[in-house]
Coordinates of C-alpha atoms in Angstrom, one line a residue:
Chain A
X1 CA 39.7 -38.6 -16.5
X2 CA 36.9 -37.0 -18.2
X3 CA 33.8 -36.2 -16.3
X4 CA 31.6 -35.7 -19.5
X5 CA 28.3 -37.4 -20.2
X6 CA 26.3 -38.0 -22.8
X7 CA 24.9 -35.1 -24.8
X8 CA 21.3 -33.9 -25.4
X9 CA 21.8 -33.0 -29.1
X10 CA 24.2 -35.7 -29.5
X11 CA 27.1 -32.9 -30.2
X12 CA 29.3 -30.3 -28.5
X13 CA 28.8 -28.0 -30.7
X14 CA 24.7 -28.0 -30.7
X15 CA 24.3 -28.3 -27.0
X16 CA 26.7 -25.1 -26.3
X17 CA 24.5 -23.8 -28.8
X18 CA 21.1 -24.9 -27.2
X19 CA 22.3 -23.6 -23.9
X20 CA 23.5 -20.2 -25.4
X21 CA 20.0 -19.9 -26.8
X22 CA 18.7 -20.5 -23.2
X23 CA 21.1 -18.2 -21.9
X24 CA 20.1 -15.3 -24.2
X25 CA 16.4 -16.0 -23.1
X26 CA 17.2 -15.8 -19.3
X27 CA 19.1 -12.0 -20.3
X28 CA 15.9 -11.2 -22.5
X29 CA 13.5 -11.4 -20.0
X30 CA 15.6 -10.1 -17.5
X31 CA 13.9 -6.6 -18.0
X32 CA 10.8 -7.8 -17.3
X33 CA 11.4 -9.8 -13.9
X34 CA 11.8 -7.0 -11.5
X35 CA 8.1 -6.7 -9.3
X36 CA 7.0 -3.8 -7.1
X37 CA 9.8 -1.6 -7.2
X38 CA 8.5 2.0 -8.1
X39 CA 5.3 3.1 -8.4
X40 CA 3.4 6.2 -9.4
X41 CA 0.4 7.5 -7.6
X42 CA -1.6 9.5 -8.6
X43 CA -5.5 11.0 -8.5
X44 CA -7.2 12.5 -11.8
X45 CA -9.7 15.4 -11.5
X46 CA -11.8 16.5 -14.2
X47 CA -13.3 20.0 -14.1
X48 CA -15.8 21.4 -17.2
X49 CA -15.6 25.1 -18.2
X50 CA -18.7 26.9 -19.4
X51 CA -18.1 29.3 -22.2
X52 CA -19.6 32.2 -19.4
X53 CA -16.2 30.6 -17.6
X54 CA -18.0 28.8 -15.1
X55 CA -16.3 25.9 -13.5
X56 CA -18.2 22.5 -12.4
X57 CA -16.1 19.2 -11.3
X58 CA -17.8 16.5 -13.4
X59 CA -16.8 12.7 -13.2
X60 CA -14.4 10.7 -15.3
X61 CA -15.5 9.4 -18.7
X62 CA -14.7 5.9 -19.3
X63 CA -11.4 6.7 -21.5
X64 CA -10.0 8.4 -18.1
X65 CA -11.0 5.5 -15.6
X66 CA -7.4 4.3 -14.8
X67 CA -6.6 3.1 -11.7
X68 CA -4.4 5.2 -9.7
X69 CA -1.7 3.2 -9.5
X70 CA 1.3 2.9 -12.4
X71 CA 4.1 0.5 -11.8
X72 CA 6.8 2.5 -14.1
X73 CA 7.7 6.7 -14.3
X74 CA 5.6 9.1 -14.5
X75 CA 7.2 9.8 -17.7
X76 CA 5.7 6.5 -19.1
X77 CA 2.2 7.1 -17.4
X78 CA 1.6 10.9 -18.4
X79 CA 1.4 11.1 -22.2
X80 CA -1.1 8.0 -21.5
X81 CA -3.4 10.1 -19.3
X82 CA -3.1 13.5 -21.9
X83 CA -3.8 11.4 -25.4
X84 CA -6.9 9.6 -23.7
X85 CA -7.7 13.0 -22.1
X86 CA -7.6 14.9 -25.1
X87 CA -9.6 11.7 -27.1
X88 CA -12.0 11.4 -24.6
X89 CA -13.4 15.4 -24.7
X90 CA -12.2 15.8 -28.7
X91 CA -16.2 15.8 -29.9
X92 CA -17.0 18.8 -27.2
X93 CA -18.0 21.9 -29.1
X94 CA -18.8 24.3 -26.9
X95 CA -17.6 23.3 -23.3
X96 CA -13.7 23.1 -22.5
X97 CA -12.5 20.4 -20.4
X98 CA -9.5 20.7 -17.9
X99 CA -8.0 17.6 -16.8
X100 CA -5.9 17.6 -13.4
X101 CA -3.5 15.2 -12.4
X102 CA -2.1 15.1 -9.1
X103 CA 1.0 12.5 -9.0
X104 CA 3.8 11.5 -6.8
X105 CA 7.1 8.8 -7.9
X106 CA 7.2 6.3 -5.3
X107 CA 6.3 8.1 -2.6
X108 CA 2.3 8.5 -1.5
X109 CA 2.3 12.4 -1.1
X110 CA 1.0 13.4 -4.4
X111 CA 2.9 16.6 -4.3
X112 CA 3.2 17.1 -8.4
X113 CA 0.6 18.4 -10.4
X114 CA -0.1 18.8 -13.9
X115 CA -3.2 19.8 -16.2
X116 CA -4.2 20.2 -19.7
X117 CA -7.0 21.6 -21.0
X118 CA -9.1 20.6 -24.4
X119 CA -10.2 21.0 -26.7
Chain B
X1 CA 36.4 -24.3 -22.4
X2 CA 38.0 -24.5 -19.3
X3 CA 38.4 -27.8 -17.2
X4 CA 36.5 -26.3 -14.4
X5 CA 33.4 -25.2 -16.7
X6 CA 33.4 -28.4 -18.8
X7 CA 32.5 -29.8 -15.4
X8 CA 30.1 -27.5 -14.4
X9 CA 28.4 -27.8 -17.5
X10 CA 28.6 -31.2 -18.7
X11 CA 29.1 -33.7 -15.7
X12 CA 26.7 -36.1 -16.0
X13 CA 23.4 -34.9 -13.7
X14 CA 22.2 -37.3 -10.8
X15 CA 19.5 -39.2 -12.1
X16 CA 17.6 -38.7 -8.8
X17 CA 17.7 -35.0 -9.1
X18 CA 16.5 -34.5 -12.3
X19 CA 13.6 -37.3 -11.6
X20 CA 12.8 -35.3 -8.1
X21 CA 12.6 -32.1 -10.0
X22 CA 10.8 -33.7 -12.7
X23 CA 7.6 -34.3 -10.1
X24 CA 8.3 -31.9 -8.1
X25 CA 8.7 -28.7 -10.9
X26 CA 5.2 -30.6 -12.7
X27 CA 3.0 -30.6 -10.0
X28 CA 4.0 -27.1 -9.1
X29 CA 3.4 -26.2 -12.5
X30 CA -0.3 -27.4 -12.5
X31 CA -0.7 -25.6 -9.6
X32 CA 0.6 -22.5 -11.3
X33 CA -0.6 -22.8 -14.1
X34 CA -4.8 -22.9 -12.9
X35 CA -6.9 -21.3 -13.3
X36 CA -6.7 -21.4 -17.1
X37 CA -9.7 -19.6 -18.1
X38 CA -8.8 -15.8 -16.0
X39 CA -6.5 -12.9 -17.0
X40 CA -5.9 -10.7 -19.2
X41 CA -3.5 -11.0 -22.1
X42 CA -0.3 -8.6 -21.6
X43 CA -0.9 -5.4 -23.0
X44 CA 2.2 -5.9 -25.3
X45 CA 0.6 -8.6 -27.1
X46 CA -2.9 -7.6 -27.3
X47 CA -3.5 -8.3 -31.1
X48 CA -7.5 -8.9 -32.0
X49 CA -6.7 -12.5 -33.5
X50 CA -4.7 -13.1 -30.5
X51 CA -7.4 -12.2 -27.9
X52 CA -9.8 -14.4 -30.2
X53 CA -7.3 -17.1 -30.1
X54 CA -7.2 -17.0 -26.7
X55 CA -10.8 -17.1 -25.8
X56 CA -11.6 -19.9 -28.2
X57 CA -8.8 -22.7 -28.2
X58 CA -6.4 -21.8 -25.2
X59 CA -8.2 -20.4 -22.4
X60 CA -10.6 -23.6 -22.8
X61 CA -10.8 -26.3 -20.5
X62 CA -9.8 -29.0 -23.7
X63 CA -6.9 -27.5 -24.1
X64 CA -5.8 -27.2 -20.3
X65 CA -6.5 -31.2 -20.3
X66 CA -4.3 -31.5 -22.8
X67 CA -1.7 -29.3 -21.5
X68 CA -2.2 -31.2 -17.8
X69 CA -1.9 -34.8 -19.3
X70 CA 1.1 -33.8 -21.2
X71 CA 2.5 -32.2 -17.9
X72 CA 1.4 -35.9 -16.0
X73 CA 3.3 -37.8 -18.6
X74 CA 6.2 -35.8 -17.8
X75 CA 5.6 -36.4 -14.3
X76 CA 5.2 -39.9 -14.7
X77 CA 8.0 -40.2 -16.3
X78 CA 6.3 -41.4 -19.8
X79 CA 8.6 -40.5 -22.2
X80 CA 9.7 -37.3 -20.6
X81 CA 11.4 -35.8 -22.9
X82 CA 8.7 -35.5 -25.8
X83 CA 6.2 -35.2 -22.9
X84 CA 7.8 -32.3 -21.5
X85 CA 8.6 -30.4 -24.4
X86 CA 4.9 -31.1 -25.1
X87 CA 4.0 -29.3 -21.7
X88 CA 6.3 -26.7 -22.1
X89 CA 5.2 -25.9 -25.2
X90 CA 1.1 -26.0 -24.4
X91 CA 1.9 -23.9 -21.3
X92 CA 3.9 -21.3 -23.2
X93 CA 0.7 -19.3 -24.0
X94 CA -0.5 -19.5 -20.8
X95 CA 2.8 -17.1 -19.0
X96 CA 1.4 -13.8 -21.0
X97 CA -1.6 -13.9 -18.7
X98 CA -1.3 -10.3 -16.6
X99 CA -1.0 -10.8 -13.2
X100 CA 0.9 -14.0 -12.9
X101 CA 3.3 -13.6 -15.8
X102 CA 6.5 -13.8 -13.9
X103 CA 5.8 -17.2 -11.8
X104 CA 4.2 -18.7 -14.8
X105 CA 7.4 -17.8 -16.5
X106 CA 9.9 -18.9 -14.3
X107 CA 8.3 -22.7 -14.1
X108 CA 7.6 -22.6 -17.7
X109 CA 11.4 -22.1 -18.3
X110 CA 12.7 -25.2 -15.5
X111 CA 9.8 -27.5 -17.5
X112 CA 11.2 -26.8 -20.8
X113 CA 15.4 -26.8 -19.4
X114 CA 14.3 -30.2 -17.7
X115 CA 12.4 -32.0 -20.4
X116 CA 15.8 -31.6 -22.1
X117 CA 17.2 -35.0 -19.9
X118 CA 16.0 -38.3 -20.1
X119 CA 14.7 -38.5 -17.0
X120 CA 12.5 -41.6 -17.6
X121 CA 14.1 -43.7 -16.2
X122 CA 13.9 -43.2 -12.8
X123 CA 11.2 -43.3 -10.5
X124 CA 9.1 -43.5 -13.7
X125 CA 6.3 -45.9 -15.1
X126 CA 8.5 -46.7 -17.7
X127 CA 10.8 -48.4 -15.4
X128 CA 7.7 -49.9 -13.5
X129 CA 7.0 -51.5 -16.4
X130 CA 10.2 -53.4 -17.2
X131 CA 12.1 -50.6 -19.0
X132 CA 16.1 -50.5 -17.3
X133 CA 16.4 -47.4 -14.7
X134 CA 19.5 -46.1 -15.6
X135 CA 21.8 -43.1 -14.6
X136 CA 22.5 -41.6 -17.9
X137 CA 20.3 -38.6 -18.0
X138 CA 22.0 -35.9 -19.8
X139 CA 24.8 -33.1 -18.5
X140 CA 23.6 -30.8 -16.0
X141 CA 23.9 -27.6 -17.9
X142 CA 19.6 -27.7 -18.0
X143 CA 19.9 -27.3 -14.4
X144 CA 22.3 -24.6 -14.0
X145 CA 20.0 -22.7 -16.2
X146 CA 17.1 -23.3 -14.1
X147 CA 20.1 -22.1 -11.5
X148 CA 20.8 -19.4 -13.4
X149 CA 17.1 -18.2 -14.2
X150 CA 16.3 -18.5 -10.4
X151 CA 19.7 -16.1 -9.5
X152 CA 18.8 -13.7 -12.4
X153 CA 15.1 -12.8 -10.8
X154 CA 16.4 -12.2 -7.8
X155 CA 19.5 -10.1 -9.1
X156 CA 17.4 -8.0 -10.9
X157 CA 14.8 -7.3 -8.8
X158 CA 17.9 -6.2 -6.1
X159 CA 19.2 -4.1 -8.4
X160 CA 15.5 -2.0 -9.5
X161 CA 15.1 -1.6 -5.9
X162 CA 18.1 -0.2 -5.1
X163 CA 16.8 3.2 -6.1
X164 CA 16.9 6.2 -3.5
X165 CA 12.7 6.1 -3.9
X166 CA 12.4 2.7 -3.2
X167 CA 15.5 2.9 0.0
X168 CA 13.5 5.6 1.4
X169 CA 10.6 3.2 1.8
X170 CA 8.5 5.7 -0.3
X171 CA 7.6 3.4 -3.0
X172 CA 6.5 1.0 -0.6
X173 CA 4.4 3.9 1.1
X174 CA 2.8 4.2 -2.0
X175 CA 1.9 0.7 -3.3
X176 CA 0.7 -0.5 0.5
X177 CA -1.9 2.6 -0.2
X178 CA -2.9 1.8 -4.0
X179 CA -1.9 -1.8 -4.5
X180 CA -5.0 -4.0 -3.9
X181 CA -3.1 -6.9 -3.5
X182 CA -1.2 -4.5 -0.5
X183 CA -2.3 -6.6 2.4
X184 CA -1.5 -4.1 5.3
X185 CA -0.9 0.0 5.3
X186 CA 1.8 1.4 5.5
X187 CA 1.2 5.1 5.2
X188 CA 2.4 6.0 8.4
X189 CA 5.9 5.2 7.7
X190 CA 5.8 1.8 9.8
X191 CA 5.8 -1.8 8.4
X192 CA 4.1 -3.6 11.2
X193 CA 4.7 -7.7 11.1
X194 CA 3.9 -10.1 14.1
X195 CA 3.2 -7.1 16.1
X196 CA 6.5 -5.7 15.4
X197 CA 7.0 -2.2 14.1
X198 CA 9.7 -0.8 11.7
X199 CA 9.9 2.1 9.9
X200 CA 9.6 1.6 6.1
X201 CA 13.1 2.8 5.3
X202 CA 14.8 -0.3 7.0
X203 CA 12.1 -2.6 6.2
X204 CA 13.1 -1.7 2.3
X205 CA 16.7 -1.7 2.3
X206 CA 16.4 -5.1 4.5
X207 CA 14.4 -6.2 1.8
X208 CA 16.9 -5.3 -1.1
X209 CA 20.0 -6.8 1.0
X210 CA 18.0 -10.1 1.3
X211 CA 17.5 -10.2 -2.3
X212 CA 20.9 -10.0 -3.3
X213 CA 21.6 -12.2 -0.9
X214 CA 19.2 -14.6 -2.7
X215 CA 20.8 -14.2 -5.9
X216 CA 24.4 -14.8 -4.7
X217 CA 24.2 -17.1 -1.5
X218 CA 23.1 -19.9 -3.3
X219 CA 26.5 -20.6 -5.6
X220 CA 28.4 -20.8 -2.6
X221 CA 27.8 -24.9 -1.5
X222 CA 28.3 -23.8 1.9
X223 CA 25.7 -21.4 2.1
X224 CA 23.0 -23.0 -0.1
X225 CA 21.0 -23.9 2.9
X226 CA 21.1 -20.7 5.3
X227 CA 20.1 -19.4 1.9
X228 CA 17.5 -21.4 1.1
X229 CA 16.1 -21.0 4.6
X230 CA 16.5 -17.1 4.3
X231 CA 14.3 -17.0 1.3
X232 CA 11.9 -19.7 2.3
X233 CA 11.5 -17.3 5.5
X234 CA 11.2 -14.3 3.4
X235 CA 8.7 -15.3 1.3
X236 CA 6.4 -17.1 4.0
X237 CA 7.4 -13.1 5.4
X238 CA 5.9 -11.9 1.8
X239 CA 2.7 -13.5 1.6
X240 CA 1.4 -11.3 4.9
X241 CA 2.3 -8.4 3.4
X242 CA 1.6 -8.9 -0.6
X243 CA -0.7 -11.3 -2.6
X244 CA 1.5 -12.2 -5.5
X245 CA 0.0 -14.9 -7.2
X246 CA 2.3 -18.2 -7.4
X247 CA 5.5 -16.2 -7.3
X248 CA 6.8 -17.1 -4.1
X249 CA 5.9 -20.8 -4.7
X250 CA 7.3 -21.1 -8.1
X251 CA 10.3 -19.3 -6.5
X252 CA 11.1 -21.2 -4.0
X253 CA 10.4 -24.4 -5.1
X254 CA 13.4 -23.8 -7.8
X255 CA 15.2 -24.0 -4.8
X256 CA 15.4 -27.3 -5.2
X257 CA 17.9 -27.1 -8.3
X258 CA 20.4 -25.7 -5.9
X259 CA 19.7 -28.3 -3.2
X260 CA 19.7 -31.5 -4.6
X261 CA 22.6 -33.0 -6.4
X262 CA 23.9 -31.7 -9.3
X263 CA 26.0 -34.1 -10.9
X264 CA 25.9 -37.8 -10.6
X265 CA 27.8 -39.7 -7.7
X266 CA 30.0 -41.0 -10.8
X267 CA 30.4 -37.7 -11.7
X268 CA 32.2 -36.8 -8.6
X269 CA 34.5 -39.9 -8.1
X270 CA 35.5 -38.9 -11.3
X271 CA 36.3 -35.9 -10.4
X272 CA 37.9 -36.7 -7.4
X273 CA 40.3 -38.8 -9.7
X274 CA 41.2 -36.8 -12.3
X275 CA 42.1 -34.4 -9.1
X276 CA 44.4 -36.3 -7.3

């Protein structure tokens, strides 16, 4: 005895299709559904050098106010930071900047550094 | 298409069900789904015309009206089916919000799978009003997606955690100390909850095998309620620890997918039948 009901698109065919084009939505967004499972910390310092070579910690401009928090690889957060570093002190013509980030990958020891220096 | 799936996917649903989820799945959505006007768009879809659009026609109160009668009539049981696609599609802008994307997501996807049955005919106006109840609602494939969507975020959120930085209990060293929504520190290595302490480590890979659990326990009849129990307890667990929007909400009132009735009684004495 069948066990089959009526159908939404009023065909086999077109329902196995409607529910294949759920399906393939479910699997598409599947990327995006994991929460709070890595994180990168991390703490930006911001130091100007004087053309005499003379150090002074200034703060952050706007371009560099992140929070210090990035839910993916430092990988994905890094080339962020440097292009809006490097943006943010382009129009400086006599001082050089040096941008400092100290970083960890899920873990709150922020025991990896990096820094760049512009322009 | 096997015997076995053909029932899976196209006994008739229980009429019940899909009316229960119906009212159930819409008033959780409303809930969700406020406040309208907050959030950010997600950076992936931060277009000038679309932040414009945004501002001036969705993110007003007229159009949250709109989108919360639609989402009554579905309720109601007024024509559900045009009323629910209605809803689902007025709310589908709303889930790119930052912040509460993944909750928004998950209900928007069990309106729009649901407003695919004719559930308007039970415990509806319509039938109030002289129109016949009757049990013919549609298959129950649009409820083992809703099923199937509710498995997947679990799966997948096992499976991202099950990372040596996130076993160690580092990560969640690191968010409780830069997360705002982090409701208690954990930086000394201990996870402290009703005044019991546990180091981070444990407390992580506890809650990875409770997620898998999650995503498997329910497709097992037998173990649909120790599950469902698990994860209601879990999440009541999360909320002391995290502030994640509507997420454990929308999540665990899908539960209700696995724990009513799938198919209709008629469904199963034929089954039964074509069994013997």
């Amino acid at each position: 005895m069948s066990v089959s009901s009526s159908l939404i698109t009023g065909s086999r065919r077109g329902d196995i299709l409607l529910l294949l084009a759920f399906a393939a939505i479910i699997v598409g967004v599947a990327p995006w559904l994991p929460v709070y499972y890595s994180i990168t910390a991390f703490e930006l310092t911001l130091t100007r050098i004087e053309t005499d070579g003379v150090r002074t910690q200034v703060p952050l401009p706007p371009e560099l106010d992140f929070d210090s928090y990035w839910n993916r690889t430092p990988d994905d957060l890094l080339p962020r930071i440097e292009k809006s570093f490097r943006s943010s002190v382009a129009r400086e013509t006599v001082a050089h900047y040096e941008l400092t980030v100290d970083y960890s990958f899920n873990s709150a020891a922020l025991d990896q550094q990096i820094t760049w220096q512009a322009p | 298409m096997s015997p076995r799936l053909e029932e899976f996917l196209f006994a008739p649903a229980n009429a019940r069900s899909v009316a229960a989820l119906r009212i159930g799945l819409a008033a959780v959505a409303a809930f969700a789904f406020y406040p309208y006007d907050t959030g950010a768009l997600a950076t992936l879809v931060q277009a000038p015309w679309l932040v414009h659009l945004y501002r001036d026609v969705i993110q007003t109160k007229t159009y949250w009206l709109l989108t919360m009668a639609a989402l009554a009539a579905f309720a109601a049981g007024l024509w559900s089916r045009p009323a629910g696609l209605l809803a689902a599609l007025l709310l589908a802008p709303y889930v790119p919000i930052q912040g509460v994307m993944i909750s928004r997501y998950l209900l928007w996807f069990a309106v729009t799978a649901l407003s695919l049955l004719c559930s308007d005919r039970r415990w509806a106006l319509r039938s109030l009003i002289g129109f016949p109840q009757r049990n013919d609602v549609g298959p129950t494939w649009p409820i083992r997606l809703i099923q199937l969507q509710l498995s997947t975020l679990y799966l997948v959120n096992a499976i991202a955690k099950s990372s040596p930085g996130y076993l160690s209990g580092g990560a969640l060293a690191a968010m409780s100390t830069r997360l705002p929504n982090f409701l208690v520190q954990c930086a000394d290595g201990l996870f402290t909850l009703a005044g019991i302490s546990i180091p981070l480590g444990i407390a992580a890979a506890a809650t990875v095998a409770i997620e898998y659990c999650l995503a498997i326990g329910f497709w097992f009849p037998r173990l649909r309620w120790p599950t469902a129990v698990l994860g209601a307890v879990f999440h009541a667990g999360l909320t002391r620890l995290i502030t994640i929007a509507a997420l454990d909400i929308a999540s665990v009132a899908l539960y209700a997918a696995f724990l009513l009735p799938v198919r209709s009684p008629r469904a199963r004495v034929a089954s039964n039948v074509a069994s013997r």
